[in-house]
PDB file of C-alpha atoms in Angstrom:
ATOM      1  CA  UNK Y 115       0.000   0.000   0.000  1.00 52.00           C
ATOM      2  CA  UNK Y 116       1.571   3.286  -1.145  1.00 55.00           C
ATOM      3  CA  UNK Y 117       1.357   6.589   0.688  1.00 57.00           C
ATOM      4  CA  UNK Y 118      -1.272   9.103  -0.336  1.00 57.00           C
ATOM      5  CA  UNK Y 119       0.125  12.439  -1.605  1.00 60.00           C
ATOM      6  CA  UNK Y 120      -1.673  14.081   1.334  1.00 69.00           C
ATOM      7  CA  UNK Y 121      -0.474  11.600   3.950  1.00 81.00           C
ATOM      8  CA  UNK Y 122       1.270  13.205   6.922  1.00 84.00           C
ATOM      9  CA  UNK Y 123       4.723  11.848   7.880  1.00 85.00           C
ATOM     10  CA  UNK Y 124       3.353  10.630  11.212  1.00 89.00           C
ATOM     11  CA  UNK Y 125       0.572   8.768   9.397  1.00 93.00           C
ATOM     12  CA  UNK Y 126       3.132   7.189   7.070  1.00 93.00           C
ATOM     13  CA  UNK Y 127       5.089   5.860  10.040  1.00 95.00           C
ATOM     14  CA  UNK Y 128       1.929   4.473  11.631  1.00 95.00           C
ATOM     15  CA  UNK Y 129       0.853   2.846   8.372  1.00 94.00           C
ATOM     16  CA  UNK Y 130       4.172   1.097   7.811  1.00 96.00           C
ATOM     17  CA  UNK Y 131       4.323  -0.028  11.418  1.00 96.00           C
ATOM     18  CA  UNK Y 132       0.877  -1.579  11.005  1.00 96.00           C
ATOM     19  CA  UNK Y 133       1.970  -3.327   7.811  1.00 96.00           C
ATOM     20  CA  UNK Y 134       5.056  -4.727   9.536  1.00 96.00           C
ATOM     21  CA  UNK Y 135       3.135  -5.440  12.745  1.00 96.00           C
ATOM     22  CA  UNK Y 136       5.688  -3.666  14.886  1.00 97.00           C
ATOM     23  CA  UNK Y 137       6.045  -0.532  16.991  1.00 97.00           C
ATOM     24  CA  UNK Y 138       6.513   2.755  15.070  1.00 96.00           C
ATOM     25  CA  UNK Y 139       9.983   3.158  16.607  1.00 95.00           C
ATOM     26  CA  UNK Y 140      11.136  -0.277  15.429  1.00 96.00           C
ATOM     27  CA  UNK Y 141      14.223  -0.190  13.194  1.00 95.00           C
ATOM     28  CA  UNK Y 142      12.306  -2.068  10.503  1.00 96.00           C
ATOM     29  CA  UNK Y 143      10.087   0.967   9.958  1.00 97.00           C
ATOM     30  CA  UNK Y 144      13.118   3.171   9.318  1.00 94.00           C
ATOM     31  CA  UNK Y 145      14.613   0.632   6.927  1.00 95.00           C
ATOM     32  CA  UNK Y 146      11.343   0.396   4.978  1.00 95.00           C
ATOM     33  CA  UNK Y 147      11.130   4.202   4.751  1.00 95.00           C
ATOM     34  CA  UNK Y 148      14.673   4.288   3.425  1.00 93.00           C
ATOM     35  CA  UNK Y 149      13.872   1.625   0.817  1.00 93.00           C
ATOM     36  CA  UNK Y 150      10.855   3.580  -0.422  1.00 91.00           C
ATOM     37  CA  UNK Y 151      12.602   6.967  -0.473  1.00 92.00           C
ATOM     38  CA  UNK Y 152      12.775   8.119  -4.102  1.00 92.00           C
ATOM     39  CA  UNK Y 153      15.641  10.479  -3.249  1.00 91.00           C
ATOM     40  CA  UNK Y 154      17.843   7.942  -1.478  1.00 93.00           C
ATOM     41  CA  UNK Y 155      20.284   7.696  -4.411  1.00 95.00           C
ATOM     42  CA  UNK Y 156      21.422  11.264  -3.697  1.00 94.00           C
ATOM     43  CA  UNK Y 157      23.129   9.950  -0.555  1.00 93.00           C
ATOM     44  CA  UNK Y 158      25.938   8.708  -2.775  1.00 95.00           C
ATOM     45  CA  UNK Y 159      26.622  12.261  -3.963  1.00 97.00           C
ATOM     46  CA  UNK Y 160      27.945  13.375  -0.558  1.00 97.00           C
ATOM     47  CA  UNK Y 161      30.827  12.603   1.743  1.00 97.00           C
ATOM     48  CA  UNK Y 162      29.600  11.337   5.121  1.00 96.00           C
ATOM     49  CA  UNK Y 163      32.006  11.721   8.056  1.00 94.00           C
ATOM     50  CA  UNK Y 164      33.458   8.542   9.530  1.00 94.00           C
ATOM     51  CA  UNK Y 165      33.127   7.941  13.244  1.00 91.00           C
ATOM     52  CA  UNK Y 166      36.927   7.790  13.592  1.00 91.00           C
ATOM     53  CA  UNK Y 167      37.337  11.349  12.308  1.00 92.00           C
ATOM     54  CA  UNK Y 168      34.916  13.088  14.679  1.00 90.00           C
ATOM     55  CA  UNK Y 169      36.688  14.762  17.619  1.00 89.00           C
ATOM     56  CA  UNK Y 170      34.090  14.183  20.371  1.00 85.00           C
ATOM     57  CA  UNK Y 171      33.718  10.442  19.707  1.00 84.00           C
ATOM     58  CA  UNK Y 172      34.959   7.800  22.154  1.00 87.00           C
ATOM     59  CA  UNK Y 173      36.487   5.391  19.636  1.00 84.00           C
ATOM     60  CA  UNK Y 174      36.343   2.497  22.101  1.00 87.00           C
ATOM     61  CA  UNK Y 175      32.552   2.561  21.817  1.00 88.00           C
ATOM     62  CA  UNK Y 176      32.082   2.650  18.045  1.00 87.00           C
ATOM     63  CA  UNK Y 177      33.057   1.014  14.794  1.00 87.00           C
ATOM     64  CA  UNK Y 178      35.761   3.414  13.630  1.00 86.00           C
ATOM     65  CA  UNK Y 179      35.072   2.869   9.907  1.00 89.00           C
ATOM     66  CA  UNK Y 180      31.324   3.344  10.256  1.00 91.00           C
ATOM     67  CA  UNK Y 181      29.617   6.373   8.757  1.00 93.00           C
ATOM     68  CA  UNK Y 182      28.280   8.868  11.269  1.00 91.00           C
ATOM     69  CA  UNK Y 183      24.551   9.531  11.470  1.00 89.00           C
ATOM     70  CA  UNK Y 184      24.727  13.173  10.498  1.00 92.00           C
ATOM     71  CA  UNK Y 185      22.218  15.456  12.208  1.00 90.00           C
ATOM     72  CA  UNK Y 186      24.139  18.726  11.704  1.00 92.00           C
ATOM     73  CA  UNK Y 187      22.578  19.751   8.410  1.00 92.00           C
ATOM     74  CA  UNK Y 188      21.073  22.723  10.262  1.00 92.00           C
ATOM     75  CA  UNK Y 189      24.632  23.917  10.961  1.00 94.00           C
ATOM     76  CA  UNK Y 190      26.641  22.863   7.918  1.00 96.00           C
ATOM     77  CA  UNK Y 191      25.575  20.628   5.073  1.00 96.00           C
ATOM     78  CA  UNK Y 192      27.567  17.620   3.934  1.00 97.00           C
ATOM     79  CA  UNK Y 193      30.227  18.176   1.283  1.00 97.00           C
ATOM     80  CA  UNK Y 194      29.113  17.201  -2.245  1.00 97.00           C
ATOM     81  CA  UNK Y 195      31.662  14.931  -3.871  1.00 97.00           C
ATOM     82  CA  UNK Y 196      31.884  17.194  -6.941  1.00 96.00           C
ATOM     83  CA  UNK Y 197      33.069  20.232  -4.966  1.00 95.00           C
ATOM     84  CA  UNK Y 198      36.751  19.407  -5.335  1.00 96.00           C
ATOM     85  CA  UNK Y 199      36.398  18.898  -9.085  1.00 96.00           C
ATOM     86  CA  UNK Y 200      34.650  22.236  -9.601  1.00 94.00           C
ATOM     87  CA  UNK Y 201      37.123  24.107  -7.403  1.00 94.00           C
ATOM     88  CA  UNK Y 202      40.107  22.590  -9.181  1.00 97.00           C
ATOM     89  CA  UNK Y 203      38.656  23.608 -12.552  1.00 96.00           C
ATOM     90  CA  UNK Y 204      38.362  27.219 -11.425  1.00 96.00           C
ATOM     91  CA  UNK Y 205      41.806  27.245  -9.802  1.00 97.00           C
ATOM     92  CA  UNK Y 206      43.282  25.850 -13.004  1.00 97.00           C
ATOM     93  CA  UNK Y 207      41.527  28.573 -15.037  1.00 97.00           C
ATOM     94  CA  UNK Y 208      42.802  31.240 -12.655  1.00 97.00           C
ATOM     95  CA  UNK Y 209      46.353  29.904 -12.939  1.00 98.00           C
ATOM     96  CA  UNK Y 210      46.271  29.813 -16.739  1.00 97.00           C
ATOM     97  CA  UNK Y 211      44.480  33.031 -17.659  1.00 96.00           C
ATOM     98  CA  UNK Y 212      44.252  35.250 -14.583  1.00 97.00           C
ATOM     99  CA  UNK Y 213      41.732  38.052 -14.941  1.00 96.00           C
ATOM    100  CA  UNK Y 214      40.333  36.714 -18.214  1.00 97.00           C
ATOM    101  CA  UNK Y 215      38.557  34.102 -16.096  1.00 96.00           C
ATOM    102  CA  UNK Y 216      36.002  36.758 -15.209  1.00 96.00           C
ATOM    103  CA  UNK Y 217      34.479  36.523 -18.675  1.00 95.00           C
ATOM    104  CA  UNK Y 218      35.321  33.110 -20.172  1.00 93.00           C
ATOM    105  CA  UNK Y 219      34.991  29.421 -19.414  1.00 89.00           C
ATOM    106  CA  UNK Y 220      32.037  27.267 -18.393  1.00 88.00           C
ATOM    107  CA  UNK Y 221      31.445  29.443 -15.332  1.00 91.00           C
ATOM    108  CA  UNK Y 222      32.589  33.055 -15.909  1.00 94.00           C
ATOM    109  CA  UNK Y 223      33.214  34.512 -12.460  1.00 94.00           C
ATOM    110  CA  UNK Y 224      31.624  37.872 -13.113  1.00 94.00           C
ATOM    111  CA  UNK Y 225      28.240  36.197 -13.669  1.00 92.00           C
ATOM    112  CA  UNK Y 226      28.761  33.310 -11.259  1.00 88.00           C
ATOM    113  CA  UNK Y 227      25.772  34.210  -9.121  1.00 90.00           C
ATOM    114  CA  UNK Y 228      23.497  34.741 -12.112  1.00 91.00           C
ATOM    115  CA  UNK Y 229      24.257  31.300 -13.524  1.00 89.00           C
ATOM    116  CA  UNK Y 230      22.377  29.554 -10.725  1.00 91.00           C
ATOM    117  CA  UNK Y 231      19.410  31.898 -10.327  1.00 94.00           C
ATOM    118  CA  UNK Y 232      17.315  29.491 -12.370  1.00 93.00           C
ATOM    119  CA  UNK Y 233      18.011  26.717  -9.892  1.00 94.00           C
ATOM    120  CA  UNK Y 234      17.431  28.920  -6.878  1.00 97.00           C
ATOM    121  CA  UNK Y 235      14.073  30.239  -8.078  1.00 97.00           C
ATOM    122  CA  UNK Y 236      12.714  26.698  -8.073  1.00 96.00           C
ATOM    123  CA  UNK Y 237      14.021  26.038  -4.574  1.00 97.00           C
ATOM    124  CA  UNK Y 238      12.367  29.108  -3.020  1.00 98.00           C
ATOM    125  CA  UNK Y 239       9.391  29.391  -5.365  1.00 98.00           C
ATOM    126  CA  UNK Y 240      10.142  32.792  -6.847  1.00 98.00           C
ATOM    127  CA  UNK Y 241      10.751  34.545 -10.141  1.00 97.00           C
ATOM    128  CA  UNK Y 242      14.371  35.119 -11.151  1.00 96.00           C
ATOM    129  CA  UNK Y 243      13.929  38.884 -11.004  1.00 96.00           C
ATOM    130  CA  UNK Y 244      12.761  38.604  -7.375  1.00 97.00           C
ATOM    131  CA  UNK Y 245      15.951  37.057  -5.996  1.00 97.00           C
ATOM    132  CA  UNK Y 246      19.611  37.950  -5.691  1.00 96.00           C
ATOM    133  CA  UNK Y 247      22.503  35.776  -4.539  1.00 96.00           C
ATOM    134  CA  UNK Y 248      24.933  37.932  -2.597  1.00 95.00           C
ATOM    135  CA  UNK Y 249      26.624  38.695   0.707  1.00 96.00           C
ATOM    136  CA  UNK Y 250      25.946  36.726   3.881  1.00 96.00           C
ATOM    137  CA  UNK Y 251      22.669  36.058   5.662  1.00 97.00           C
ATOM    138  CA  UNK Y 252      22.737  38.830   8.271  1.00 97.00           C
ATOM    139  CA  UNK Y 253      24.068  41.407   5.816  1.00 97.00           C
ATOM    140  CA  UNK Y 254      21.079  40.688   3.582  1.00 97.00           C
ATOM    141  CA  UNK Y 255      18.719  40.833   6.539  1.00 98.00           C
ATOM    142  CA  UNK Y 256      20.030  44.295   7.429  1.00 97.00           C
ATOM    143  CA  UNK Y 257      19.642  45.472   3.831  1.00 96.00           C
ATOM    144  CA  UNK Y 258      16.077  44.181   3.673  1.00 97.00           C
ATOM    145  CA  UNK Y 259      15.121  45.756   6.986  1.00 97.00           C
ATOM    146  CA  UNK Y 260      16.623  49.076   5.870  1.00 96.00           C
ATOM    147  CA  UNK Y 261      14.161  48.961   2.977  1.00 96.00           C
ATOM    148  CA  UNK Y 262      11.065  47.556   4.674  1.00 97.00           C
ATOM    149  CA  UNK Y 263      11.265  48.856   8.241  1.00 97.00           C
ATOM    150  CA  UNK Y 264      10.043  52.458   8.085  1.00 95.00           C
ATOM    151  CA  UNK Y 265       8.684  53.091  11.602  1.00 97.00           C
ATOM    152  CA  UNK Y 266       6.167  55.789  12.428  1.00 97.00           C
ATOM    153  CA  UNK Y 267       4.993  56.966  15.864  1.00 96.00           C
ATOM    154  CA  UNK Y 268       2.005  54.634  15.535  1.00 97.00           C
ATOM    155  CA  UNK Y 269       3.576  51.688  13.690  1.00 98.00           C
ATOM    156  CA  UNK Y 270       7.044  51.074  15.100  1.00 98.00           C
ATOM    157  CA  UNK Y 271       7.266  47.439  16.262  1.00 98.00           C
ATOM    158  CA  UNK Y 272       9.010  44.407  14.804  1.00 98.00           C
ATOM    159  CA  UNK Y 273       7.377  41.066  15.658  1.00 98.00           C
ATOM    160  CA  UNK Y 274       9.501  37.924  15.955  1.00 98.00           C
ATOM    161  CA  UNK Y 275       9.381  34.567  17.683  1.00 96.00           C
ATOM    162  CA  UNK Y 276      11.031  34.125  21.073  1.00 91.00           C
ATOM    163  CA  UNK Y 277      14.494  32.567  20.887  1.00 92.00           C
ATOM    164  CA  UNK Y 278      14.901  33.526  17.260  1.00 95.00           C
ATOM    165  CA  UNK Y 279      18.341  32.783  15.869  1.00 94.00           C
ATOM    166  CA  UNK Y 280      20.688  35.078  17.860  1.00 95.00           C
ATOM    167  CA  UNK Y 281      22.001  36.986  14.836  1.00 95.00           C
ATOM    168  CA  UNK Y 282      18.410  37.782  13.786  1.00 97.00           C
ATOM    169  CA  UNK Y 283      17.674  39.035  17.291  1.00 96.00           C
ATOM    170  CA  UNK Y 284      20.766  41.249  17.250  1.00 97.00           C
ATOM    171  CA  UNK Y 285      19.968  42.546  13.744  1.00 97.00           C
ATOM    172  CA  UNK Y 286      16.511  43.619  14.856  1.00 98.00           C
ATOM    173  CA  UNK Y 287      17.937  45.305  17.938  1.00 97.00           C
ATOM    174  CA  UNK Y 288      20.391  47.168  15.699  1.00 97.00           C
ATOM    175  CA  UNK Y 289      17.656  48.337  13.350  1.00 97.00           C
ATOM    176  CA  UNK Y 290      15.531  49.611  16.221  1.00 98.00           C
ATOM    177  CA  UNK Y 291      18.497  51.481  17.695  1.00 97.00           C
ATOM    178  CA  UNK Y 292      19.327  52.900  14.264  1.00 96.00           C
ATOM    179  CA  UNK Y 293      15.897  54.529  14.244  1.00 96.00           C
ATOM    180  CA  UNK Y 294      16.291  55.784  17.799  1.00 96.00           C
ATOM    181  CA  UNK Y 295      13.617  53.428  19.144  1.00 98.00           C
ATOM    182  CA  UNK Y 296      13.405  51.786  22.552  1.00 97.00           C
ATOM    183  CA  UNK Y 297      14.208  48.090  22.048  1.00 97.00           C
ATOM    184  CA  UNK Y 298      11.993  46.840  24.877  1.00 96.00           C
ATOM    185  CA  UNK Y 299       9.044  48.848  23.589  1.00 97.00           C
ATOM    186  CA  UNK Y 300       9.452  48.119  19.882  1.00 98.00           C
ATOM    187  CA  UNK Y 301      10.707  44.514  19.842  1.00 98.00           C
ATOM    188  CA  UNK Y 302       7.639  42.314  20.222  1.00 98.00           C
ATOM    189  CA  UNK Y 303       8.395  38.631  20.886  1.00 97.00           C
ATOM    190  CA  UNK Y 304       5.909  35.761  20.936  1.00 97.00           C
ATOM    191  CA  UNK Y 305       6.682  33.060  23.478  1.00 96.00           C
ATOM    192  CA  UNK Y 306       5.237  29.534  23.701  1.00 97.00           C
ATOM    193  CA  UNK Y 307       2.658  28.864  26.360  1.00 97.00           C
ATOM    194  CA  UNK Y 308       3.852  27.931  29.825  1.00 96.00           C
ATOM    195  CA  UNK Y 309       5.285  24.413  29.778  1.00 96.00           C
ATOM    196  CA  UNK Y 310       5.286  24.180  25.975  1.00 96.00           C
ATOM    197  CA  UNK Y 311       8.208  24.235  23.542  1.00 94.00           C
ATOM    198  CA  UNK Y 312       6.666  25.422  20.297  1.00 95.00           C
ATOM    199  CA  UNK Y 313       4.312  28.209  19.319  1.00 97.00           C
ATOM    200  CA  UNK Y 314       0.668  27.546  18.619  1.00 97.00           C
ATOM    201  CA  UNK Y 315      -0.543  29.010  15.356  1.00 97.00           C
ATOM    202  CA  UNK Y 316      -3.650  30.415  16.982  1.00 98.00           C
ATOM    203  CA  UNK Y 317      -1.463  32.334  19.438  1.00 98.00           C
ATOM    204  CA  UNK Y 318       0.606  33.841  16.618  1.00 98.00           C
ATOM    205  CA  UNK Y 319      -2.513  34.970  14.766  1.00 98.00           C
ATOM    206  CA  UNK Y 320      -4.003  36.348  17.977  1.00 98.00           C
ATOM    207  CA  UNK Y 321      -0.958  38.552  18.604  1.00 98.00           C
ATOM    208  CA  UNK Y 322      -0.955  39.771  14.992  1.00 98.00           C
ATOM    209  CA  UNK Y 323      -4.646  40.656  15.244  1.00 98.00           C
ATOM    210  CA  UNK Y 324      -4.238  42.386  18.606  1.00 98.00           C
ATOM    211  CA  UNK Y 325      -0.964  44.250  17.962  1.00 98.00           C
ATOM    212  CA  UNK Y 326      -1.017  44.519  14.168  1.00 98.00           C
ATOM    213  CA  UNK Y 327      -1.802  48.222  13.999  1.00 98.00           C
ATOM    214  CA  UNK Y 328       1.458  48.969  15.835  1.00 98.00           C
ATOM    215  CA  UNK Y 329       3.604  46.432  13.958  1.00 98.00           C
ATOM    216  CA  UNK Y 330       5.668  47.660  11.003  1.00 98.00           C
ATOM    217  CA  UNK Y 331       7.413  44.372  10.178  1.00 98.00           C
ATOM    218  CA  UNK Y 332       6.844  40.722  11.059  1.00 98.00           C
ATOM    219  CA  UNK Y 333      10.047  38.707  10.830  1.00 98.00           C
ATOM    220  CA  UNK Y 334       9.824  34.980  11.533  1.00 98.00           C
ATOM    221  CA  UNK Y 335      12.049  32.064  10.694  1.00 97.00           C
ATOM    222  CA  UNK Y 336      10.648  29.541   8.240  1.00 98.00           C
ATOM    223  CA  UNK Y 337      11.875  26.679  10.405  1.00 97.00           C
ATOM    224  CA  UNK Y 338      12.913  27.456  13.975  1.00 96.00           C
ATOM    225  CA  UNK Y 339      16.587  26.584  14.386  1.00 94.00           C
ATOM    226  CA  UNK Y 340      16.217  25.221  17.926  1.00 92.00           C
ATOM    227  CA  UNK Y 341      12.886  23.372  17.975  1.00 94.00           C
ATOM    228  CA  UNK Y 342      12.573  22.499  14.300  1.00 94.00           C
ATOM    229  CA  UNK Y 343       9.067  23.975  14.201  1.00 96.00           C
ATOM    230  CA  UNK Y 344       7.877  24.681  10.658  1.00 96.00           C
ATOM    231  CA  UNK Y 345       5.845  27.879  10.723  1.00 97.00           C
ATOM    232  CA  UNK Y 346       2.752  28.332   8.573  1.00 97.00           C
ATOM    233  CA  UNK Y 347       4.285  30.998   6.362  1.00 98.00           C
ATOM    234  CA  UNK Y 348       1.278  31.572   4.088  1.00 98.00           C
ATOM    235  CA  UNK Y 349      -1.036  32.077   7.087  1.00 98.00           C
ATOM    236  CA  UNK Y 350       1.378  34.419   8.875  1.00 98.00           C
ATOM    237  CA  UNK Y 351       1.850  36.406   5.665  1.00 98.00           C
ATOM    238  CA  UNK Y 352      -1.882  36.733   5.049  1.00 98.00           C
ATOM    239  CA  UNK Y 353      -2.650  37.723   8.644  1.00 98.00           C
ATOM    240  CA  UNK Y 354       0.184  40.254   8.838  1.00 98.00           C
ATOM    241  CA  UNK Y 355      -0.559  41.936   5.542  1.00 98.00           C
ATOM    242  CA  UNK Y 356      -4.254  42.164   6.457  1.00 98.00           C
ATOM    243  CA  UNK Y 357      -3.156  44.401   9.349  1.00 98.00           C
ATOM    244  CA  UNK Y 358      -0.914  46.517   7.129  1.00 98.00           C
ATOM    245  CA  UNK Y 359       2.395  44.897   8.154  1.00 98.00           C
ATOM    246  CA  UNK Y 360       5.272  43.883   5.925  1.00 98.00           C
ATOM    247  CA  UNK Y 361       6.021  40.173   6.398  1.00 98.00           C
ATOM    248  CA  UNK Y 362       9.456  38.623   5.916  1.00 98.00           C
ATOM    249  CA  UNK Y 363      11.173  35.347   6.747  1.00 98.00           C
ATOM    250  CA  UNK Y 364      14.655  34.150   7.608  1.00 98.00           C
ATOM    251  CA  UNK Y 365      14.787  30.889   5.671  1.00 98.00           C
ATOM    252  CA  UNK Y 366      18.246  29.756   6.789  1.00 97.00           C
ATOM    253  CA  UNK Y 367      16.876  26.480   8.144  1.00 97.00           C
ATOM    254  CA  UNK Y 368      14.048  26.162   5.634  1.00 98.00           C
ATOM    255  CA  UNK Y 369      15.658  26.610   2.214  1.00 98.00           C
ATOM    256  CA  UNK Y 370      16.503  23.229   0.722  1.00 96.00           C
ATOM    257  CA  UNK Y 371      14.705  21.617   3.649  1.00 95.00           C
ATOM    258  CA  UNK Y 372      11.005  22.330   3.093  1.00 95.00           C
ATOM    259  CA  UNK Y 373       8.866  23.321   0.116  1.00 95.00           C
ATOM    260  CA  UNK Y 374       8.693  27.070  -0.442  1.00 98.00           C
ATOM    261  CA  UNK Y 375       6.457  29.227  -2.659  1.00 98.00           C
ATOM    262  CA  UNK Y 376       7.488  32.756  -1.741  1.00 98.00           C
ATOM    263  CA  UNK Y 377       5.961  34.446  -4.780  1.00 98.00           C
ATOM    264  CA  UNK Y 378       2.616  32.664  -4.618  1.00 98.00           C
ATOM    265  CA  UNK Y 379       2.380  33.177  -0.855  1.00 98.00           C
ATOM    266  CA  UNK Y 380       2.861  36.908  -1.398  1.00 98.00           C
ATOM    267  CA  UNK Y 381       5.732  37.121   1.099  1.00 98.00           C
ATOM    268  CA  UNK Y 382       7.156  40.650   1.089  1.00 98.00           C
ATOM    269  CA  UNK Y 383      10.805  39.714   1.622  1.00 98.00           C
ATOM    270  CA  UNK Y 384      13.042  36.862   2.722  1.00 98.00           C
ATOM    271  CA  UNK Y 385      16.692  35.946   3.139  1.00 98.00           C
ATOM    272  CA  UNK Y 386      18.660  32.726   3.544  1.00 98.00           C
ATOM    273  CA  UNK Y 387      22.147  31.257   3.619  1.00 97.00           C
ATOM    274  CA  UNK Y 388      23.317  28.401   1.419  1.00 97.00           C
ATOM    275  CA  UNK Y 389      25.706  26.396   3.585  1.00 96.00           C
ATOM    276  CA  UNK Y 390      23.137  24.435   5.569  1.00 97.00           C
ATOM    277  CA  UNK Y 391      20.633  22.336   3.630  1.00 96.00           C
ATOM    278  CA  UNK Y 392      21.928  23.686   0.302  1.00 96.00           C
ATOM    279  CA  UNK Y 393      25.387  22.240   1.091  1.00 96.00           C
ATOM    280  CA  UNK Y 394      27.401  25.095  -0.423  1.00 95.00           C
ATOM    281  CA  UNK Y 395      30.035  25.135   2.319  1.00 93.00           C
ATOM    282  CA  UNK Y 396      30.973  27.767   4.872  1.00 90.00           C
ATOM    283  CA  UNK Y 397      31.172  31.204   3.264  1.00 89.00           C
ATOM    284  CA  UNK Y 398      28.850  30.352   0.393  1.00 93.00           C
ATOM    285  CA  UNK Y 399      26.742  33.144  -1.090  1.00 94.00           C
ATOM    286  CA  UNK Y 400      23.520  33.966   0.714  1.00 97.00           C
ATOM    287  CA  UNK Y 401      20.232  34.897  -0.931  1.00 97.00           C
ATOM    288  CA  UNK Y 402      17.582  37.595  -0.748  1.00 97.00           C
ATOM    289  CA  UNK Y 403      14.018  37.783  -2.067  1.00 98.00           C
ATOM    290  CA  UNK Y 404      11.822  40.825  -2.650  1.00 97.00           C
ATOM    291  CA  UNK Y 405       8.379  40.250  -4.134  1.00 98.00           C
ATOM    292  CA  UNK Y 406       7.923  41.832  -7.544  1.00 97.00           C
ATOM    293  CA  UNK Y 407       5.015  43.926  -6.243  1.00 97.00           C
ATOM    294  CA  UNK Y 408       7.607  46.045  -4.398  1.00 97.00           C
ATOM    295  CA  UNK Y 409      10.006  46.462  -7.328  1.00 92.00           C
ATOM    296  CA  UNK Y 410       9.233  50.166  -7.849  1.00 88.00           C
ATOM    297  CA  UNK Y 411       7.964  51.212  -4.431  1.00 90.00           C
ATOM    298  CA  UNK Y 412      10.317  49.988  -1.704  1.00 86.00           C
ATOM    299  CA  UNK Y 413      13.506  52.014  -1.303  1.00 81.00           C
ATOM    300  CA  UNK Y 414      16.334  51.852   1.271  1.00 75.00           C
ATOM    301  CA  UNK Y 415      15.936  54.038   4.316  1.00 63.00           C
ATOM    302  CA  UNK Y 416      16.928  57.677   3.958  1.00 54.00           C
ATOM    303  CA  UNK Y 417      18.464  57.745   7.432  1.00 48.00           C
ATOM    304  CA  UNK Y 418      21.930  59.209   7.450  1.00 42.00           C
ATOM    305  CA  UNK Y 419      23.581  56.513   9.549  1.00 40.00           C
ATOM    306  CA  UNK Y 420      26.850  58.428   9.702  1.00 35.00           C
ATOM    307  CA  UNK Y 421      25.389  61.364  11.660  1.00 34.00           C
TER     308      UNK Y 421
END
């Protein structure tokens, strides 16, 4: 019996466990899921660390040659096996022709970012003209907030989830201070209910409805880095915009991990890095998205930050 396209992951586990007549946590369920995974062949495209090479491992307790079970994709993706080949090709071109490498070869450097926009638009669900690959994650977040956060005496708050990724938290603090705002008054954080770990969607919508008239920007993560909670981005976007707020997302832990349709959802802006689930490696180019509806209306802040 195959899974329905609408079957939830938890239902899939329960179904297979019933078929195998075992508990859902039985290893046989995991092995069956792996057998049925249509993407499992991609595993061979990546290097997987060996237990013997990991510094915190007690080698007396493990098979040294065994592959690690890698759960750090939210921190740094695995290295694709083709990375070395591509790097060596570019280093060889640099050695042979120097500055001419900017304009010639299979991957001219001057248009290196543009050459993969077509791939990126499918990953985030956007039009090519809506995205740019540049900088690092927090730099892009600052640039986006400089354009979208235009506080007024009435609408001056930025809404975010409690325990957002620290750099996001600091970026928001910086933006509020840049505008001369009181951080405690203008940074609005939603916390889970007492004794709970994740946010309830009804609580998020309730805060947006109650505080929306004073909120300039809603900035949530797509997937929370600490709990793994996947936020309902279309619902948050719709609710925020209905109250006159700009809605943006930090997709660092969502891009390449979950399905995204930024254009169709009407998200105002978003940013992401590429070294986690996109496996680009530390220092890889980050990305930014601005919906086409803002192409001729949103401009960077006119604040003179040097005075």
